[in-house]
Tab-separated table of C-alpha atoms and ligand atoms in Angstrom:
chain	number	residue	atom	x	y	z
N	1	MET	CA	-37.419	-118.480	-83.719
N	2	LEU	CA	-38.636	-119.515	-87.174
N	3	ILE	CA	-36.198	-120.408	-89.987
N	4	VAL	CA	-37.981	-120.583	-93.136
N	5	GLY	CA	-35.542	-123.138	-95.216
N	6	ALA	CA	-33.865	-126.507	-94.324
N	7	GLY	CA	-31.108	-126.226	-96.534
N	8	PRO	CA	-27.360	-126.133	-95.225
N	9	VAL	CA	-27.605	-122.650	-94.010
N	10	GLY	CA	-30.941	-122.732	-91.922
N	11	MET	CA	-29.704	-126.100	-90.952
N	12	THR	CA	-26.382	-124.692	-89.607
N	13	LEU	CA	-28.347	-121.674	-88.000
N	14	ALA	CA	-30.395	-124.348	-85.925
N	15	LEU	CA	-27.565	-126.230	-84.827
N	16	ALA	CA	-25.674	-123.034	-83.621
N	17	LEU	CA	-28.447	-122.008	-81.855
N	18	ALA	CA	-28.638	-125.038	-79.889
N	19	ASP	CA	-27.535	-124.281	-76.616
N	20	SER	CA	-29.399	-120.933	-76.652
N	21	PRO	CA	-32.597	-120.361	-75.252
N	22	LEU	CA	-34.334	-119.789	-78.106
N	23	ARG	CA	-37.029	-122.295	-79.634
N	24	VAL	CA	-36.237	-123.022	-82.956
N	25	LEU	CA	-38.373	-124.534	-85.557
N	26	LEU	CA	-37.372	-125.237	-89.345
N	27	ILE	CA	-39.565	-125.337	-92.231
N	28	ASP	CA	-39.197	-126.550	-95.876
N	29	ARG	CA	-41.358	-126.539	-98.641
N	30	ARG	CA	-39.689	-130.073	-99.748
N	31	PRO	CA	-39.909	-133.249	-98.128
N	32	HIS	CA	-37.146	-134.158	-95.749
N	33	GLY	CA	-34.017	-135.378	-97.550
N	34	ALA	CA	-35.135	-133.559	-100.891
N	35	TRP	CA	-31.399	-132.701	-101.067
N	36	ALA	CA	-30.058	-136.523	-101.931
N	37	ASP	CA	-31.195	-135.273	-105.690
N	38	ASP	CA	-28.454	-132.297	-105.724
N	39	PRO	CA	-25.655	-133.002	-108.061
N	40	ARG	CA	-23.393	-130.157	-106.798
N	41	ALA	CA	-20.267	-130.702	-104.930
N	42	LEU	CA	-19.156	-127.601	-102.782
N	43	ALA	CA	-15.280	-126.253	-102.075
N	44	LEU	CA	-15.464	-125.276	-98.536
N	45	ALA	CA	-12.691	-123.388	-96.774
N	46	HIS	CA	-10.669	-124.513	-94.082
N	47	GLY	CA	-12.515	-122.134	-91.762
N	48	SER	CA	-15.634	-123.592	-92.809
N	49	ARG	CA	-14.517	-126.974	-91.333
N	50	GLN	CA	-13.473	-125.664	-88.304
N	51	LEU	CA	-17.139	-124.314	-87.741
N	52	LEU	CA	-18.689	-127.379	-89.215
N	53	GLU	CA	-16.560	-129.262	-86.576
N	54	ARG	CA	-17.578	-127.205	-83.925
N	55	LEU	CA	-21.591	-128.054	-84.721
N	56	ASN	CA	-20.141	-131.822	-84.445
N	57	ALA	CA	-21.668	-131.699	-88.555
N	58	TRP	CA	-18.251	-132.413	-90.092
N	59	ASN	CA	-18.614	-135.189	-92.557
N	60	THR	CA	-14.964	-136.564	-92.483
N	61	PRO	CA	-15.289	-139.749	-95.040
N	62	ALA	CA	-17.244	-137.341	-97.512
N	63	ALA	CA	-14.088	-134.889	-98.158
N	64	THR	CA	-11.810	-134.718	-100.466
N	65	ALA	CA	-8.434	-132.084	-99.475
N	66	ILE	CA	-7.217	-129.716	-101.937
N	67	ARG	CA	-3.426	-130.124	-101.509
N	68	GLU	CA	-2.997	-126.877	-104.186
N	69	ILE	CA	-4.504	-125.240	-106.818
N	70	HIS	CA	-3.421	-124.304	-110.436
N	71	VAL	CA	-5.000	-121.382	-111.576
N	72	SER	CA	-4.165	-120.344	-115.593
N	73	GLN	CA	-6.206	-118.920	-118.390
N	74	ARG	CA	-7.057	-120.741	-121.735
N	75	GLY	CA	-5.223	-119.612	-124.755
N	76	GLY	CA	-2.589	-116.578	-122.681
N	77	PHE	CA	0.221	-116.825	-120.669
N	78	GLY	CA	0.052	-116.483	-117.064
N	79	ARG	CA	-0.229	-119.428	-114.198
N	80	THR	CA	0.176	-119.626	-110.541
N	81	LEU	CA	0.201	-122.446	-107.978
N	82	ILE	CA	-1.033	-122.372	-104.570
N	83	THR	CA	0.033	-125.199	-102.496
N	84	ALA	CA	-1.363	-125.919	-99.058
N	85	GLU	CA	2.197	-126.677	-98.002
N	86	GLU	CA	3.272	-123.099	-98.364
N	87	TYR	CA	1.086	-121.996	-95.495
N	88	GLY	CA	1.635	-125.031	-93.095
N	89	MET	CA	-1.861	-125.906	-93.953
N	90	PRO	CA	-3.232	-129.836	-94.200
N	91	ALA	CA	-5.170	-128.459	-97.011
N	92	LEU	CA	-6.336	-125.397	-98.617
N	93	GLY	CA	-9.829	-126.314	-98.371
N	94	TYR	CA	-12.050	-129.566	-98.787
N	95	VAL	CA	-14.603	-130.785	-101.318
N	96	MET	CA	-17.524	-132.433	-100.344
N	97	ARG	CA	-21.070	-133.268	-102.237
N	98	TYR	CA	-23.925	-131.037	-101.215
N	99	ARG	CA	-26.122	-134.260	-100.212
N	100	ASP	CA	-23.414	-135.466	-97.887
N	101	LEU	CA	-22.912	-131.861	-96.046
N	102	ALA	CA	-26.886	-131.502	-95.767
N	103	ALA	CA	-27.011	-135.336	-94.172
N	104	ALA	CA	-24.558	-134.490	-91.688
N	105	LEU	CA	-26.341	-131.326	-90.757
N	106	ALA	CA	-29.687	-132.787	-90.869
N	107	ALA	CA	-28.660	-135.839	-88.514
N	108	ARG	CA	-28.181	-133.297	-85.917
N	109	ILE	CA	-31.745	-131.718	-86.289
N	110	THR	CA	-34.625	-133.295	-84.188
N	111	ALA	CA	-37.562	-134.319	-85.638
N	112	GLU	CA	-39.544	-131.795	-83.173
N	113	GLN	CA	-37.291	-129.090	-85.017
N	114	LEU	CA	-38.172	-129.549	-88.317
N	115	MET	CA	-41.597	-129.232	-90.454
N	116	PRO	CA	-40.975	-130.272	-94.002
N	117	ARG	CA	-43.787	-130.083	-96.954
N	118	CYS	CA	-44.821	-126.412	-95.828
N	119	SER	CA	-46.250	-123.867	-98.154
N	120	ILE	CA	-46.286	-120.207	-97.028
N	121	ASP	CA	-49.393	-117.935	-97.770
N	122	LYS	CA	-47.901	-115.172	-95.942
N	123	ILE	CA	-46.066	-113.152	-93.585
N	124	GLU	CA	-47.363	-110.486	-91.481
N	125	THR	CA	-45.153	-108.502	-89.278
N	126	GLY	CA	-45.541	-106.111	-85.912
N	127	ASN	CA	-43.644	-104.166	-83.484
N	128	GLU	CA	-44.156	-107.193	-81.231
N	129	ASP	CA	-43.805	-110.365	-83.315
N	130	ALA	CA	-44.130	-112.036	-86.529
N	131	THR	CA	-46.982	-114.287	-88.042
N	132	LEU	CA	-46.850	-116.980	-90.769
N	133	THR	CA	-49.500	-118.368	-92.443
N	134	LEU	CA	-48.713	-121.695	-94.314
N	135	MET	CA	-50.350	-124.929	-95.300
N	136	HIS	CA	-48.842	-128.312	-93.865
N	137	GLU	CA	-50.261	-131.373	-95.140
N	138	GLY	CA	-53.118	-130.197	-96.589
N	139	ALA	CA	-54.161	-127.969	-93.152
N	140	PRO	CA	-53.664	-124.278	-92.702
N	141	ARG	CA	-51.347	-122.979	-89.722
N	142	ARG	CA	-50.244	-120.023	-88.237
N	143	ILE	CA	-47.152	-119.678	-86.701
N	144	THR	CA	-46.197	-116.526	-84.404
N	145	ALA	CA	-42.481	-116.116	-83.685
N	146	LYS	CA	-40.275	-113.210	-82.235
N	147	LEU	CA	-38.081	-113.730	-85.473
N	148	ILE	CA	-38.362	-115.001	-88.783
N	149	VAL	CA	-34.846	-116.100	-90.589
N	150	HIS	CA	-35.226	-116.463	-94.343
N	151	ALA	CA	-32.710	-119.119	-95.451
N	152	GLU	CA	-34.638	-120.205	-98.635
N	153	GLY	CA	-32.050	-119.964	-100.981
N	154	THR	CA	-31.685	-117.880	-104.156
N	155	PRO	CA	-34.739	-115.173	-104.305
N	156	GLY	CA	-37.365	-115.064	-107.343
N	157	SER	CA	-38.136	-111.570	-108.269
N	158	ASP	CA	-38.220	-109.273	-105.666
N	159	PRO	CA	-37.783	-105.439	-105.630
N	160	ASP	CA	-35.316	-105.418	-103.004
N	161	VAL	CA	-32.976	-107.664	-104.387
N	162	LYS	CA	-30.493	-106.311	-107.490
N	163	VAL	CA	-29.663	-109.017	-110.194
N	164	ARG	CA	-26.873	-108.945	-112.688
N	165	ASP	CA	-27.386	-111.963	-115.112
N	166	TYR	CA	-24.101	-113.035	-116.120
N	167	ASP	CA	-25.351	-114.842	-119.305
N	168	GLN	CA	-23.615	-118.283	-118.184
N	169	HIS	CA	-24.752	-121.244	-116.896
N	170	ALA	CA	-22.631	-123.976	-114.860
N	171	ILE	CA	-22.794	-127.789	-115.924
N	172	VAL	CA	-21.980	-129.755	-113.170
N	173	ALA	CA	-20.710	-133.268	-113.453
N	174	GLU	CA	-18.472	-135.889	-111.506
N	175	VAL	CA	-15.645	-136.971	-114.295
N	176	ARG	CA	-12.877	-139.436	-113.959
N	177	PRO	CA	-9.484	-137.898	-115.055
N	178	THR	CA	-6.039	-139.633	-116.031
N	179	PRO	CA	-3.668	-139.501	-114.626
N	180	ALA	CA	-5.151	-139.729	-110.717
N	181	HIS	CA	-5.583	-136.120	-109.546
N	182	ASN	CA	-2.977	-136.232	-106.469
N	183	ARG	CA	-5.980	-133.762	-104.768
N	184	ARG	CA	-5.138	-130.914	-107.140
N	185	ALA	CA	-7.770	-128.510	-108.112
N	186	TRP	CA	-7.821	-126.612	-111.590
N	187	GLU	CA	-9.143	-123.083	-112.010
N	188	ARG	CA	-8.814	-122.418	-115.608
N	189	PHE	CA	-10.214	-118.947	-117.187
N	190	THR	CA	-11.449	-119.181	-120.721
N	191	PRO	CA	-13.718	-116.618	-122.818
N	192	ASP	CA	-16.636	-118.593	-122.098
N	193	GLY	CA	-16.084	-118.692	-118.269
N	194	PRO	CA	-14.302	-120.408	-115.393
N	195	LEU	CA	-14.009	-123.879	-115.711
N	196	ALA	CA	-12.932	-125.579	-112.015
N	197	LEU	CA	-12.123	-129.072	-111.447
N	198	LEU	CA	-12.211	-129.940	-107.964
N	199	PRO	CA	-10.399	-133.512	-106.415
N	200	LEU	CA	-13.522	-135.659	-105.072
N	201	GLY	CA	-12.775	-138.848	-104.141
N	202	ALA	CA	-11.172	-140.502	-107.163
N	203	ASP	CA	-13.152	-138.320	-109.376
N	204	TYR	CA	-12.975	-134.563	-110.324
N	205	SER	CA	-16.379	-132.414	-109.542
N	206	VAL	CA	-16.090	-130.243	-112.707
N	207	VAL	CA	-18.143	-126.655	-112.933
N	208	PHE	CA	-18.095	-125.865	-116.537
N	209	THR	CA	-19.319	-122.300	-117.157
N	210	VAL	CA	-20.512	-121.401	-120.731
N	211	PRO	CA	-23.015	-119.225	-122.267
N	212	PRO	CA	-26.722	-120.510	-121.996
N	213	ASP	CA	-26.897	-122.187	-125.576
N	214	LYS	CA	-23.563	-123.969	-125.423
N	215	ALA	CA	-24.937	-125.226	-122.086
N	216	ALA	CA	-28.024	-126.621	-123.371
N	217	ALA	CA	-25.943	-128.229	-126.138
N	218	LEU	CA	-23.984	-129.732	-123.471
N	219	LEU	CA	-26.625	-131.383	-121.827
N	220	LYS	CA	-27.565	-132.845	-124.771
N	221	LEU	CA	-24.157	-134.702	-125.763
N	222	ASN	CA	-23.346	-138.320	-124.972
N	223	ASP	CA	-20.909	-139.008	-122.431
N	224	GLY	CA	-18.158	-139.574	-125.276
N	225	ASP	CA	-18.769	-136.219	-126.783
N	226	PHE	CA	-19.516	-134.065	-123.283
N	227	LEU	CA	-15.793	-135.643	-122.354
N	228	ALA	CA	-14.427	-134.460	-125.670
N	229	ALA	CA	-15.657	-131.157	-125.509
N	230	LEU	CA	-14.553	-130.918	-121.465
N	231	SER	CA	-10.702	-131.735	-123.070
N	232	GLU	CA	-11.376	-129.206	-125.636
N	233	GLN	CA	-11.929	-126.466	-123.315
N	234	PHE	CA	-9.436	-127.712	-120.330
N	235	GLY	CA	-6.386	-128.382	-122.586
N	236	LYS	CA	-4.183	-131.350	-122.931
N	237	ARG	CA	-2.550	-131.832	-119.283
N	238	LEU	CA	-5.293	-134.121	-118.048
N	239	ASP	CA	-7.604	-137.015	-120.205
N	240	PHE	CA	-11.204	-137.703	-118.968
N	241	ILE	CA	-12.100	-141.136	-119.171
N	242	ALA	CA	-15.485	-141.369	-117.673
N	243	THR	CA	-18.396	-139.045	-116.430
N	244	GLY	CA	-21.556	-139.391	-114.181
N	245	PRO	CA	-24.883	-137.295	-115.039
N	246	ARG	CA	-25.018	-133.710	-115.827
N	247	ALA	CA	-26.952	-130.660	-114.607
N	248	GLY	CA	-26.878	-127.101	-115.294
N	249	PHE	CA	-27.809	-124.078	-113.006
N	250	PRO	CA	-28.447	-120.518	-114.617
N	251	LEU	CA	-25.347	-118.268	-112.788
N	252	ALA	CA	-26.662	-114.334	-111.813
N	253	LEU	CA	-25.369	-112.264	-109.086
N	254	ARG	CA	-28.324	-111.547	-106.532
N	255	VAL	CA	-27.897	-109.167	-103.724
N	256	ARG	CA	-30.555	-108.527	-101.231
N	257	GLN	CA	-30.283	-104.676	-100.604
N	258	GLN	CA	-31.780	-104.912	-97.044
N	259	ILE	CA	-30.882	-107.918	-94.994
N	260	THR	CA	-32.934	-107.186	-92.179
N	261	GLN	CA	-36.135	-105.430	-91.819
N	262	GLN	CA	-38.955	-105.437	-89.171
N	263	ARG	CA	-38.899	-108.910	-87.436
N	264	GLN	CA	-37.100	-110.672	-90.519
N	265	VAL	CA	-33.850	-111.491	-91.411
N	266	TRP	CA	-32.433	-112.595	-94.648
N	267	ILE	CA	-28.763	-115.365	-94.431
N	268	GLY	CA	-27.052	-117.533	-97.138
N	269	ASN	CA	-28.400	-117.463	-100.733
N	270	CYS	CA	-31.352	-115.822	-99.763
N	271	ALA	CA	-29.154	-112.665	-99.002
N	272	GLN	CA	-26.739	-113.029	-101.630
N	273	THR	CA	-26.595	-115.765	-104.320
N	274	LEU	CA	-22.892	-115.255	-106.062
N	275	HIS	CA	-21.343	-116.965	-109.097
N	276	PRO	CA	-19.714	-120.462	-108.112
N	277	VAL	CA	-16.355	-119.249	-109.250
N	278	SER	CA	-13.888	-119.660	-106.502
N	279	GLY	CA	-16.433	-121.111	-104.015
N	280	GLN	CA	-17.583	-118.188	-101.919
N	281	GLY	CA	-21.462	-118.958	-101.659
N	282	PHE	CA	-21.916	-121.568	-98.870
N	283	ASN	CA	-18.770	-120.492	-97.178
N	284	LEU	CA	-20.042	-117.228	-96.947
N	285	GLY	CA	-23.635	-118.260	-95.963
N	286	LEU	CA	-22.404	-120.203	-93.511
N	287	ARG	CA	-20.820	-117.270	-91.936
N	288	ASP	CA	-23.869	-115.607	-91.959
N	289	ALA	CA	-25.521	-118.044	-89.978
N	290	TRP	CA	-22.618	-118.440	-87.608
N	291	GLU	CA	-22.638	-114.684	-86.858
N	292	LEU	CA	-26.543	-114.552	-86.669
N	293	ALA	CA	-26.313	-117.101	-84.055
N	294	GLU	CA	-23.476	-115.206	-81.721
N	295	THR	CA	-25.129	-111.798	-82.141
N	296	LEU	CA	-28.307	-113.498	-80.844
N	297	ALA	CA	-26.233	-115.515	-78.118
N	298	GLU	CA	-24.294	-112.037	-77.290
N	299	SER	CA	-27.314	-110.048	-76.860
N	300	LEU	CA	-29.979	-112.000	-75.215
N	301	HIS	CA	-28.952	-111.905	-71.871
N	302	ARG	CA	-29.549	-107.858	-72.111
N	303	GLN	CA	-32.385	-108.226	-75.008
N	304	PRO	CA	-34.436	-111.226	-74.642
N	305	ASP	CA	-36.477	-110.018	-77.762
N	306	ALA	CA	-34.410	-112.085	-80.706
N	307	GLY	CA	-36.409	-109.838	-83.354
N	308	HIS	CA	-35.592	-106.684	-81.717
N	309	PRO	CA	-34.424	-103.856	-83.929
N	310	ALA	CA	-31.183	-103.474	-82.079
N	311	VAL	CA	-30.435	-107.043	-82.612
N	312	LEU	CA	-31.167	-106.674	-86.110
N	313	ALA	CA	-28.989	-103.811	-86.557
N	314	ALA	CA	-26.289	-105.488	-85.145
N	315	TYR	CA	-26.286	-108.203	-86.839
N	316	ALA	CA	-26.415	-106.181	-90.285
N	317	ARG	CA	-23.277	-103.891	-89.350
N	318	SER	CA	-21.394	-107.295	-88.577
N	319	ARG	CA	-21.960	-108.777	-91.817
N	320	SER	CA	-21.378	-105.604	-94.181
N	321	ILE	CA	-17.814	-106.169	-94.622
N	322	ASP	CA	-17.446	-109.667	-95.441
N	323	ARG	CA	-20.633	-109.768	-97.426
N	324	ARG	CA	-19.211	-106.606	-99.759
N	325	GLY	CA	-15.540	-108.120	-99.726
N	326	SER	CA	-17.023	-111.641	-100.705
N	327	MET	CA	-19.248	-110.455	-103.440
N	328	ALA	CA	-16.435	-107.643	-104.977
N	329	PHE	CA	-14.139	-110.752	-105.045
N	330	THR	CA	-16.561	-113.008	-106.983
N	331	ASP	CA	-17.846	-110.571	-109.586
N	332	GLY	CA	-14.352	-109.020	-110.122
N	333	ILE	CA	-13.057	-112.285	-111.064
N	334	VAL	CA	-15.994	-113.314	-113.474
N	335	ARG	CA	-15.916	-109.990	-114.905
N	336	LEU	CA	-12.048	-109.714	-115.576
N	337	PHE	CA	-11.868	-113.122	-116.828
N	338	SER	CA	-14.765	-114.131	-119.307
N	339	ASN	CA	-13.915	-112.513	-122.000
N	340	ASP	CA	-11.723	-112.688	-124.808
N	341	PHE	CA	-10.526	-109.045	-125.160
N	342	PRO	CA	-6.780	-109.475	-126.236
N	343	PRO	CA	-5.858	-106.310	-124.042
N	344	LEU	CA	-7.204	-107.763	-121.061
N	345	ARG	CA	-6.201	-111.430	-121.980
N	346	PHE	CA	-2.824	-109.527	-121.527
N	347	ALA	CA	-3.317	-108.023	-118.394
N	348	ARG	CA	-4.463	-111.204	-116.675
N	349	GLY	CA	-1.744	-112.923	-117.917
N	350	LEU	CA	0.507	-109.886	-116.061
N	351	GLY	CA	-1.725	-110.569	-113.151
N	352	LEU	CA	-1.353	-114.346	-113.120
N	353	LEU	CA	2.021	-113.511	-113.598
N	354	ALA	CA	2.378	-111.270	-110.374
N	355	LEU	CA	0.504	-113.878	-108.459
N	356	ASP	CA	3.112	-116.162	-109.042
N	357	LEU	CA	6.402	-113.919	-108.438
N	358	TYR	CA	4.765	-111.506	-105.824
N	359	PRO	CA	4.108	-113.709	-102.715
N	360	PRO	CA	2.230	-111.050	-100.646
N	361	LEU	CA	-0.610	-111.250	-103.756
N	362	ARG	CA	-0.676	-114.904	-103.867
N	363	HIS	CA	-1.130	-114.893	-99.852
N	364	PHE	CA	-4.290	-112.869	-100.372
N	365	VAL	CA	-5.984	-114.863	-102.798
N	366	ALA	CA	-4.668	-118.041	-100.504
N	367	ARG	CA	-5.982	-116.411	-97.134
N	368	ARG	CA	-9.431	-116.134	-98.759
N	369	MET	CA	-9.705	-119.794	-99.823
N	370	ILE	CA	-8.527	-121.029	-96.593
N	371	TRP	CA	-10.192	-118.509	-94.131
N	372	GLY	CA	-13.133	-116.366	-96.479
N	373	ALA	CA	-13.200	-113.070	-94.925
N	374	ARG	CA	-10.760	-112.738	-92.747
N	375	ALA	CA	-8.476	-112.638	-95.768
N	376	TRP	CA	-9.186	-108.771	-95.631
N	377	PRO	CA	-7.088	-106.788	-93.616
K	401	FAD	C1	-22.924	-125.153	-109.479
K	401	FAD	C2	-22.888	-124.576	-108.681
K	401	FAD	C3	-21.584	-124.774	-107.535
K	401	FAD	C4	-21.134	-123.856	-106.365
K	401	FAD	N1	-20.123	-124.520	-105.962
K	401	FAD	C5	-19.616	-123.688	-104.500
K	401	FAD	C6	-18.633	-124.101	-104.218
K	401	FAD	O1	-17.707	-124.659	-104.508
K	401	FAD	N2	-18.757	-123.745	-102.557
K	401	FAD	C7	-19.762	-122.737	-102.103
K	401	FAD	O2	-19.364	-121.958	-100.831
K	401	FAD	N3	-20.524	-122.587	-102.620
K	401	FAD	C8	-20.931	-122.897	-104.014
K	401	FAD	N4	-21.793	-122.758	-104.234
K	401	FAD	C9	-23.323	-122.373	-103.763
K	401	FAD	C10	-23.840	-122.714	-102.732
K	401	FAD	O3	-24.465	-124.169	-103.319
K	401	FAD	C11	-24.805	-122.045	-102.008
K	401	FAD	O4	-24.539	-121.030	-101.661
K	401	FAD	C12	-25.555	-122.949	-100.704
K	401	FAD	O5	-26.422	-123.859	-101.349
K	401	FAD	C13	-26.660	-121.876	-100.512
K	401	FAD	O6	-27.596	-122.658	-99.089
K	401	FAD	P1	-28.505	-122.387	-98.707
K	401	FAD	O7	-29.162	-122.812	-97.590
K	401	FAD	O8	-28.561	-120.967	-98.156
K	401	FAD	O9	-29.559	-122.307	-99.964
K	401	FAD	P2	-30.410	-123.884	-100.640
K	401	FAD	O10	-29.216	-124.578	-100.844
K	401	FAD	O11	-30.720	-123.252	-101.971
K	401	FAD	O12	-31.479	-124.325	-99.741
K	401	FAD	C14	-32.771	-123.281	-99.607
K	401	FAD	C15	-33.747	-123.967	-98.569
K	401	FAD	O13	-34.923	-123.967	-98.557
K	401	FAD	C16	-35.746	-124.678	-98.611
K	401	FAD	N5	-36.703	-123.628	-99.736
K	401	FAD	C17	-36.967	-122.778	-100.580
K	401	FAD	N6	-38.094	-121.783	-101.038
K	401	FAD	C18	-38.751	-122.242	-99.734
K	401	FAD	C19	-39.936	-121.505	-99.407
K	401	FAD	N7	-40.593	-120.905	-100.030
K	401	FAD	N8	-40.541	-122.013	-98.269
K	401	FAD	C20	-39.686	-123.171	-97.361
K	401	FAD	N9	-38.887	-123.454	-97.962
K	401	FAD	C21	-37.994	-123.162	-98.709
K	401	FAD	C22	-35.448	-125.278	-99.982
K	401	FAD	O14	-35.880	-126.536	-100.178
K	401	FAD	C23	-33.856	-125.560	-99.456
K	401	FAD	O15	-34.028	-126.554	-98.713
K	401	FAD	C24	-22.397	-123.189	-105.785
K	401	FAD	C25	-23.392	-123.126	-106.752
K	401	FAD	C26	-23.752	-123.563	-107.804
K	401	FAD	C27	-25.064	-123.481	-108.484
C-alpha cells in the first residue's frame, strides 16, 4: 500500500497499520523533517490523545493541558466557561506544536517505510492495482500498489473539491501573557473572525483571524505594534508582553465530494480542509486514518485485496457522519459569528447565554471538544 504525504495524518495511518500484514510505503515531496519549520500549534481532543497513545506516539513533554475554555464575543453580551472539572476529565484537550506532533510520529516510522523528496508524475489505476510514476533523487520510478492513500494535505484546484473561501486569513504566533494563563484557553468571536488563545508552555499560541488585507498589514507590524493590535482585538482581560515570529494562512473550506475512487482513497486535509476555529481539522484527519486502518484490519482476513471496491465503500460509509458533522459544526460557527450584523450579534449573545445556563447544550459543545465525533447522538 502506498501513502502519498508523510504529514501527521499519513504517518498516523502508517503506524496504525504497523501490525497488519500490509506492506506500507510513505512518500513525501519534502525532505524528511521539513515539518520543523511549521509555525502552527494544534489543539488536540482528549480522544486524539488516546489514539496517539495507542500508537506510542503521544509526546507528553510537548503537550499543554487545557483546563477550561472561555467563549465570548467582542462587543456583545453572553459568555460561557467550559471546564474539565465539570466533566471529571483531566483536561478538555491539549495543545501541541505541529512539529512536536510530527516528530513523535516520525520517530516510530522506519527509514525503509519512508521515501522523501518524491515528485509524482502520474497515477494510473486499473481493476487489479494502481501504478504511480514519480521522480526520486533525479531518477524515475514506477511503484505498483493495491491501494494508494492520498494524505498530501490541502488540495489545489480539483473539480471534485468544493471550495468556500472565508475571505479570512489566520495569523499564528506565540505570545507571552500576563498574568500567566493557568491553562485557560480563550475563544473570542469578533466581526473580523474568531480569535483563539491556546495555552502552550508558558505562552499562548494565538490564532488571530482577520480579512486578508488586515492580515497582510499585521504581518508587517513590528512586535510592539502587533501586540497592541492583538490587545485591541482581545480586550482588557490580559496583557501581552512578548511575541515570537508570525505566519499567515489563507482560510477556506475544501471538501472532496468522493473520498474513494478506483484503487484510491483520500484522508485528512486532503479529504476535507476546515477552518481552524474550534480545532477540528487534525482531530478529524486522525480519525480518518484510524478508521481506515480499522476497516482494512477487519476486512483483510475476508478480502486480502486492500483496494477492493467493497473495502473502499465500507470505509466511505464509516466516515460519512463524522465528516459531515465536523464540517457543519465548524462552518456553522464561522458563518454565524464572523459578522457584525446587530440582530445576529444579539442572537449570538442569547446563544452564549443559553450555553452558560442550559447544561445539555454546553455538554454537547464540550463533548465535541473532548471526543470529537462521539459528541453526536
Ligand atoms: C492556522 C491553523 C491552525 C490549526 N489549528 C488546528 C487545531 O487547533 N486543531 C486541529 O485539529 N487542527 C488544526 N489545524 C488543521 C491541521 O493543521 C490539519 O488538519 C493537519 O495538519 C492535516 O494533516 P495532514 O497530514 O492531512 O496534512 P498536512 O499537515 O498538510 O501534511 C501533508 C503532507 O503531504 C506532503 N505532500 C503535499 N503534497 C504532496 C505531493 N504532491 N506528493 C507527496 N507529498 C506531498 C507534505 O509535504 C506534507 O508532509 C489548523 C490549521 C491551520 C492552518
